[in-house]
Tab-separated table of C-alpha atoms in Angstrom:
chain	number	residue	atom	x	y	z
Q	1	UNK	CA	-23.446	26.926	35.336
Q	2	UNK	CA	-21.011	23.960	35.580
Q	3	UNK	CA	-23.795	21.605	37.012
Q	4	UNK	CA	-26.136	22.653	34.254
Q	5	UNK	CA	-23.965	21.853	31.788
Q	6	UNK	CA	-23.048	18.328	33.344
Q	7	UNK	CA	-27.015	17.993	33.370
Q	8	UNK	CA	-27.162	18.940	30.157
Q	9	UNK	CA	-24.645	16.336	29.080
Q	10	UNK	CA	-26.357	13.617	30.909
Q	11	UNK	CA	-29.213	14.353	28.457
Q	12	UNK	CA	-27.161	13.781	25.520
Q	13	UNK	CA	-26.148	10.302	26.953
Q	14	UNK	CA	-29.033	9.583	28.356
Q	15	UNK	CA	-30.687	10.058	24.242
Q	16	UNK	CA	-28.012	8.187	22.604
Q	17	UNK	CA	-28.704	5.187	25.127
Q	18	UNK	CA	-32.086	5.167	24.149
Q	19	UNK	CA	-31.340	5.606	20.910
Q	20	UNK	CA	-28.473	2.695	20.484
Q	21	UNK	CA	-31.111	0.435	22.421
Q	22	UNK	CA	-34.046	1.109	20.293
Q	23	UNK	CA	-31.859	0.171	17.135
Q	24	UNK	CA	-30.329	-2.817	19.097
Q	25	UNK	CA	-33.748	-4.228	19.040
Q	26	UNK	CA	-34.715	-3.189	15.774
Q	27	UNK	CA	-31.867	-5.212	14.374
Q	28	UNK	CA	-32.608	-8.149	16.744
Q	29	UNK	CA	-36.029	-8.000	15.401
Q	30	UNK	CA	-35.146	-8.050	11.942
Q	31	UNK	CA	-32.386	-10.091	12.153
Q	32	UNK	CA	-35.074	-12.853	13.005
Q	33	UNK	CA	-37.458	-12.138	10.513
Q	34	UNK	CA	-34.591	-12.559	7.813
Q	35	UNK	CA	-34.116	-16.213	9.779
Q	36	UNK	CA	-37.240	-17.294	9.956
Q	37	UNK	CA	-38.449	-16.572	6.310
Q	38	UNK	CA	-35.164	-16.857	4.846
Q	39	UNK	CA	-34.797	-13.707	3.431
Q	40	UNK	CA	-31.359	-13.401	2.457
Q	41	UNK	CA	-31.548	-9.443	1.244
Q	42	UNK	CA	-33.287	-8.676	4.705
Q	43	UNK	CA	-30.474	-10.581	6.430
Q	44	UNK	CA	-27.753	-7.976	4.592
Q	45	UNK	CA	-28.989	-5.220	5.681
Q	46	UNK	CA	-27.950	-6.140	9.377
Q	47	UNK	CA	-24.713	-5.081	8.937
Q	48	UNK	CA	-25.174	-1.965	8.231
Q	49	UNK	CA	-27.433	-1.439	11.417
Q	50	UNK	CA	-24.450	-3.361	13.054
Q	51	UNK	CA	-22.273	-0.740	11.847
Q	52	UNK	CA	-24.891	2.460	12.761
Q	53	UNK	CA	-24.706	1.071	16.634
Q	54	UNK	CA	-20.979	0.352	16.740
Q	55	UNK	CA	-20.511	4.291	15.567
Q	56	UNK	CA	-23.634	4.960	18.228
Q	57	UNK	CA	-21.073	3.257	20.985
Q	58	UNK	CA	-17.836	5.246	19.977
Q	59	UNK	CA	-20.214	8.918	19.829
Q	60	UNK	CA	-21.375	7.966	23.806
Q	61	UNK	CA	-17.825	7.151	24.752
Q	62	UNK	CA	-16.503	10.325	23.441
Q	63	UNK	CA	-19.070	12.181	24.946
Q	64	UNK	CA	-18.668	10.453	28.281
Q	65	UNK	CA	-15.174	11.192	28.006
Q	66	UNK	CA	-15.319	15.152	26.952
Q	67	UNK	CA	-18.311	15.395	30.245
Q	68	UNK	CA	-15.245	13.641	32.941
Q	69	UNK	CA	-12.492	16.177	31.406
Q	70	UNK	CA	-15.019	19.069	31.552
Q	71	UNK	CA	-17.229	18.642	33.961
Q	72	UNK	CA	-15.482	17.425	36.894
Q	73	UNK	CA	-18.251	15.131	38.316
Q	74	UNK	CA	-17.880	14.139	41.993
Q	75	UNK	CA	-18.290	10.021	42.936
Q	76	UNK	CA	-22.192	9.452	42.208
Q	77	UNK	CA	-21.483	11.291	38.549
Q	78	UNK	CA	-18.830	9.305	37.754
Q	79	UNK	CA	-20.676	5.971	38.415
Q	80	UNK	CA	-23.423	7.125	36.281
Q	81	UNK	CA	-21.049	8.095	33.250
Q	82	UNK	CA	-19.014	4.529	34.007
Q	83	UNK	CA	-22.623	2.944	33.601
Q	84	UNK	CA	-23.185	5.063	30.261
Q	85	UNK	CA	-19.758	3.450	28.948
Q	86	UNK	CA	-21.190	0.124	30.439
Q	87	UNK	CA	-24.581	0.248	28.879
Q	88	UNK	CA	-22.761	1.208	25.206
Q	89	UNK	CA	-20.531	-1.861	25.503
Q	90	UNK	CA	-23.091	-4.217	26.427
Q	91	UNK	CA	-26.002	-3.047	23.757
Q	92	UNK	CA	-23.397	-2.958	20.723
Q	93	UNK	CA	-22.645	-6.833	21.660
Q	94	UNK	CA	-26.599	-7.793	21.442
Q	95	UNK	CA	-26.467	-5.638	18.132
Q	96	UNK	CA	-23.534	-8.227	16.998
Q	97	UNK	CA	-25.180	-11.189	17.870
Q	98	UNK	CA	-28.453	-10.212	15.696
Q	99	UNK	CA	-26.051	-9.756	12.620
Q	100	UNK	CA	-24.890	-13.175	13.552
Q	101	UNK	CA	-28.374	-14.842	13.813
Q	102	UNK	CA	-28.901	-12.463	10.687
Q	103	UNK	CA	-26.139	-14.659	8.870
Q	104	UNK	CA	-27.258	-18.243	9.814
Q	105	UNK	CA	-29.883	-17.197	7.270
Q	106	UNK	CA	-28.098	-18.646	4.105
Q	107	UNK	CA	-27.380	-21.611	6.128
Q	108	UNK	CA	-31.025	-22.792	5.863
Q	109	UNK	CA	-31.372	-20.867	2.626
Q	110	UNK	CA	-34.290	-23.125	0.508
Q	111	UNK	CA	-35.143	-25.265	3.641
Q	112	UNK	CA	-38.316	-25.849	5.021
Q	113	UNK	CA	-39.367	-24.628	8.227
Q	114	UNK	CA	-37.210	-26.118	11.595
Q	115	UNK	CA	-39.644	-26.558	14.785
Q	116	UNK	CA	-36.693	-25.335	16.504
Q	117	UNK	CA	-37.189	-21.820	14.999
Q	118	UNK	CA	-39.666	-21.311	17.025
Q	119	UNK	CA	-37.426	-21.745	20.697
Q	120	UNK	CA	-35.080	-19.313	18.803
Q	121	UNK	CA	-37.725	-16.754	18.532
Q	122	UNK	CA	-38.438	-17.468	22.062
Q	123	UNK	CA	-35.509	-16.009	22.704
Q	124	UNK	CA	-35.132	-13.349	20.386
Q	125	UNK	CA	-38.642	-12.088	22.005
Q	126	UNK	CA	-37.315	-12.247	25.697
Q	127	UNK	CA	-33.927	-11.036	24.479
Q	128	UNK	CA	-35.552	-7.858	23.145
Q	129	UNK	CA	-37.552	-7.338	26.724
Q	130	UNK	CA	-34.245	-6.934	28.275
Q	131	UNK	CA	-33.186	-4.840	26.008
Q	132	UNK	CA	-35.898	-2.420	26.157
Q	133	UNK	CA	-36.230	-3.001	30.297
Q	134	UNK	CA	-32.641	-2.455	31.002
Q	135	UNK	CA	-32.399	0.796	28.878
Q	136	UNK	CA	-35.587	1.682	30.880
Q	137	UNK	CA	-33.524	0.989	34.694
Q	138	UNK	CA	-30.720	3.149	32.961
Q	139	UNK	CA	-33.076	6.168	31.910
Q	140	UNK	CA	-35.085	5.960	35.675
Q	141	UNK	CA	-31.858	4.774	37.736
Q	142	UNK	CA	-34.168	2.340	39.201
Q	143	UNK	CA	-31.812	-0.610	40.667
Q	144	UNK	CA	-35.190	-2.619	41.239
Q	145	UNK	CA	-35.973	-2.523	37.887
Q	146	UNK	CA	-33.016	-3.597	36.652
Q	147	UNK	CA	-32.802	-7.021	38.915
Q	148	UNK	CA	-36.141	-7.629	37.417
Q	149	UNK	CA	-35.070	-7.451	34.243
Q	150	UNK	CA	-32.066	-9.480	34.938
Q	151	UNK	CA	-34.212	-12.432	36.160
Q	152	UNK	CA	-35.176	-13.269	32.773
Q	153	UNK	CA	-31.951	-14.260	31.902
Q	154	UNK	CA	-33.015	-17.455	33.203
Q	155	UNK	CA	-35.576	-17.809	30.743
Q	156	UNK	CA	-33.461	-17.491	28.164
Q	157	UNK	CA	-30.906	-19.974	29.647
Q	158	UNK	CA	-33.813	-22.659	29.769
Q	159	UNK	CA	-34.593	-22.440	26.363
Q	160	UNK	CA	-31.136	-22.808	25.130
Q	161	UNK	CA	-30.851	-25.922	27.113
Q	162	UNK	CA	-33.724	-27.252	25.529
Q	163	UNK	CA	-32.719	-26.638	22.310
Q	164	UNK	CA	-29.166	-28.384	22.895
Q	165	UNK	CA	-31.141	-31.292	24.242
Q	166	UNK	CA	-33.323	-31.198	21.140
Q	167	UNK	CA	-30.535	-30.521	18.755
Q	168	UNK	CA	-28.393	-33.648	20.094
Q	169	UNK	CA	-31.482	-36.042	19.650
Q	170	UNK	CA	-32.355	-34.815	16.021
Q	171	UNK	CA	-28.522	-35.540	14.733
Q	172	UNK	CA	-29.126	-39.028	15.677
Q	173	UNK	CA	-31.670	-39.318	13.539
Q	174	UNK	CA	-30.679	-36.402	11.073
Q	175	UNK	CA	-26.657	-37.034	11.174
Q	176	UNK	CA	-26.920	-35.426	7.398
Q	177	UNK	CA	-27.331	-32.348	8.879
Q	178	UNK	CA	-24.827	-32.169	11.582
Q	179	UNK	CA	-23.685	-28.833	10.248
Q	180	UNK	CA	-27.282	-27.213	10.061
Q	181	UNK	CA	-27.698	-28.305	13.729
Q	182	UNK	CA	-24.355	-26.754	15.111
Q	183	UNK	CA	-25.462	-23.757	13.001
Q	184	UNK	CA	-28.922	-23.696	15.271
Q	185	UNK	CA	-26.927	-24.610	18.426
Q	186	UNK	CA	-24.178	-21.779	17.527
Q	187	UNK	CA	-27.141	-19.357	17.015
Q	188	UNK	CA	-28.750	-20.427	20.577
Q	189	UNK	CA	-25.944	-19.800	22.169
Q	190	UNK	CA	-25.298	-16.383	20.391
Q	191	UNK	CA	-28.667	-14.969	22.167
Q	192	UNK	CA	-28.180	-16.822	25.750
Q	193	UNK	CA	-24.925	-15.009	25.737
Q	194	UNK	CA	-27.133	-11.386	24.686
Q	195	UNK	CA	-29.221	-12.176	28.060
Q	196	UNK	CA	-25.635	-12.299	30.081
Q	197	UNK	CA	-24.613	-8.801	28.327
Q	198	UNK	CA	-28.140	-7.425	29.536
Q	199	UNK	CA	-27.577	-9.194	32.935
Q	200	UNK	CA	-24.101	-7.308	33.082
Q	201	UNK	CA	-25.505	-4.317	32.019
Q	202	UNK	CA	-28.070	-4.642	34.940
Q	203	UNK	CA	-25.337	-5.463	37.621
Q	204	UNK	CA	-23.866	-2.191	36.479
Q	205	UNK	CA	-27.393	0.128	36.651
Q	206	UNK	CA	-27.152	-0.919	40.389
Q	207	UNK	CA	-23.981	0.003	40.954
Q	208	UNK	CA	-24.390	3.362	39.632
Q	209	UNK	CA	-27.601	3.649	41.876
Q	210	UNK	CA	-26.912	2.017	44.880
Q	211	UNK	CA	-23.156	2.296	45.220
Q	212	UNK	CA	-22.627	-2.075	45.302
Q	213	UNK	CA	-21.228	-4.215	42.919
Q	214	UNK	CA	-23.403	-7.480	42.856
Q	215	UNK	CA	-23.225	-10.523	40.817
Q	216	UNK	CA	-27.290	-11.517	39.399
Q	217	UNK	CA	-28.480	-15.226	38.153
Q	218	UNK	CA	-25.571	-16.884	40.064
């Protein structure tokens, strides 16, 4: 009876991760359609969704933390409900950095069309991969899937480079707009950082199956 109730807890957590994820990448999604067409309504409504996933982080905590004082999971258990506190931590960060790419909208509010929105949707796209793969390696406990999902991190970090590169050059030319490109650089760096929280997420799924704390995209 004990064990089917830890099982049954592990359900619970294992929903609400799935859950929390899915809206992670909702918002990231949305959060970069208000960008790109300037919707500044759309972009508002991000912070609600930002505040939906924080209270989606504090439900799996508690419920992580009623399943340790209940349950009394041996060593392998544990590491699983230490990756469930993990995985909440790291998706309700991505979920803050689409409310911040969600409020770089008024910034370019009236303004035609920046190439440079396209590299950010780059990333946005390959941001919201992770997402979806890493809550996948959580659900399966599949350590191989998650250092496969961590590899695109890298992506990510070659696009933001890119950007900076492209950013630098354009001020020298555009010096008018020197707060419109920190604003794009700022929002670059917002989603290279989401692919770190994803990598760190990853690092953790592997701990939790294999037992071995490892460091990924040195």
């Amino acid at each position: 009876m004990p064990r089917e109730a830890f099982e049954r807890s592990i359900e619970e957590i294992n929903k609400r991760i799935i859950s929390m994820g899915a809206a992670s990448v909702e918002a990231l999604q949305k959060a970069m359609h208000a960008f790109r067409e300037r919707e500044l309504n759309a972009a508002k409504k991000i912070k609600k969704a930002d505040a939906d996933i924080d209270a989606q982080q504090l439900q799996i905590e508690d419920l992580v933390a009623t399943t340790m004082a209940t349950q009394q999971p041996v060593a392998t258990d544990l590491r699983l409900l230490l990756c469930s506190i993990k995985m909440a931590a790291e998706l309700e960060r991505s979920a803050d950095y689409a409310a911040h790419l969600a409020k770089a909208t008024k910034f370019f509010a009236g303004e035609p069309q920046w190439r440079q929105t396209e590299m950010i949707e780059q990333m946005v796209q390959i941001g919201a991969t992770m997402i979806t793969g890493t809550v996948q390696a959580f659900i399966s406990r599949s350590a191989l899937q998650a250092r496969q999902v961590a590899l695109m991190d890298d992506q990510i970090d070659h696009i933001h480079k890119s950007l900076i590169k492209e950013m630098v050059m354009l001020l020298g030319s555009r010096p008018e707009d020197a707060e419109k490109v920190a604003k794009f650089i700022q929002v670059s760096g917002y989603l290279e950082r989401l692919g770190d929280h994803m990598t760190n997420a990853c690092e953790s799924i592997i701990y939790m199956v294999e037992g071995i704390h490892m460091e990924l995209n040195l």
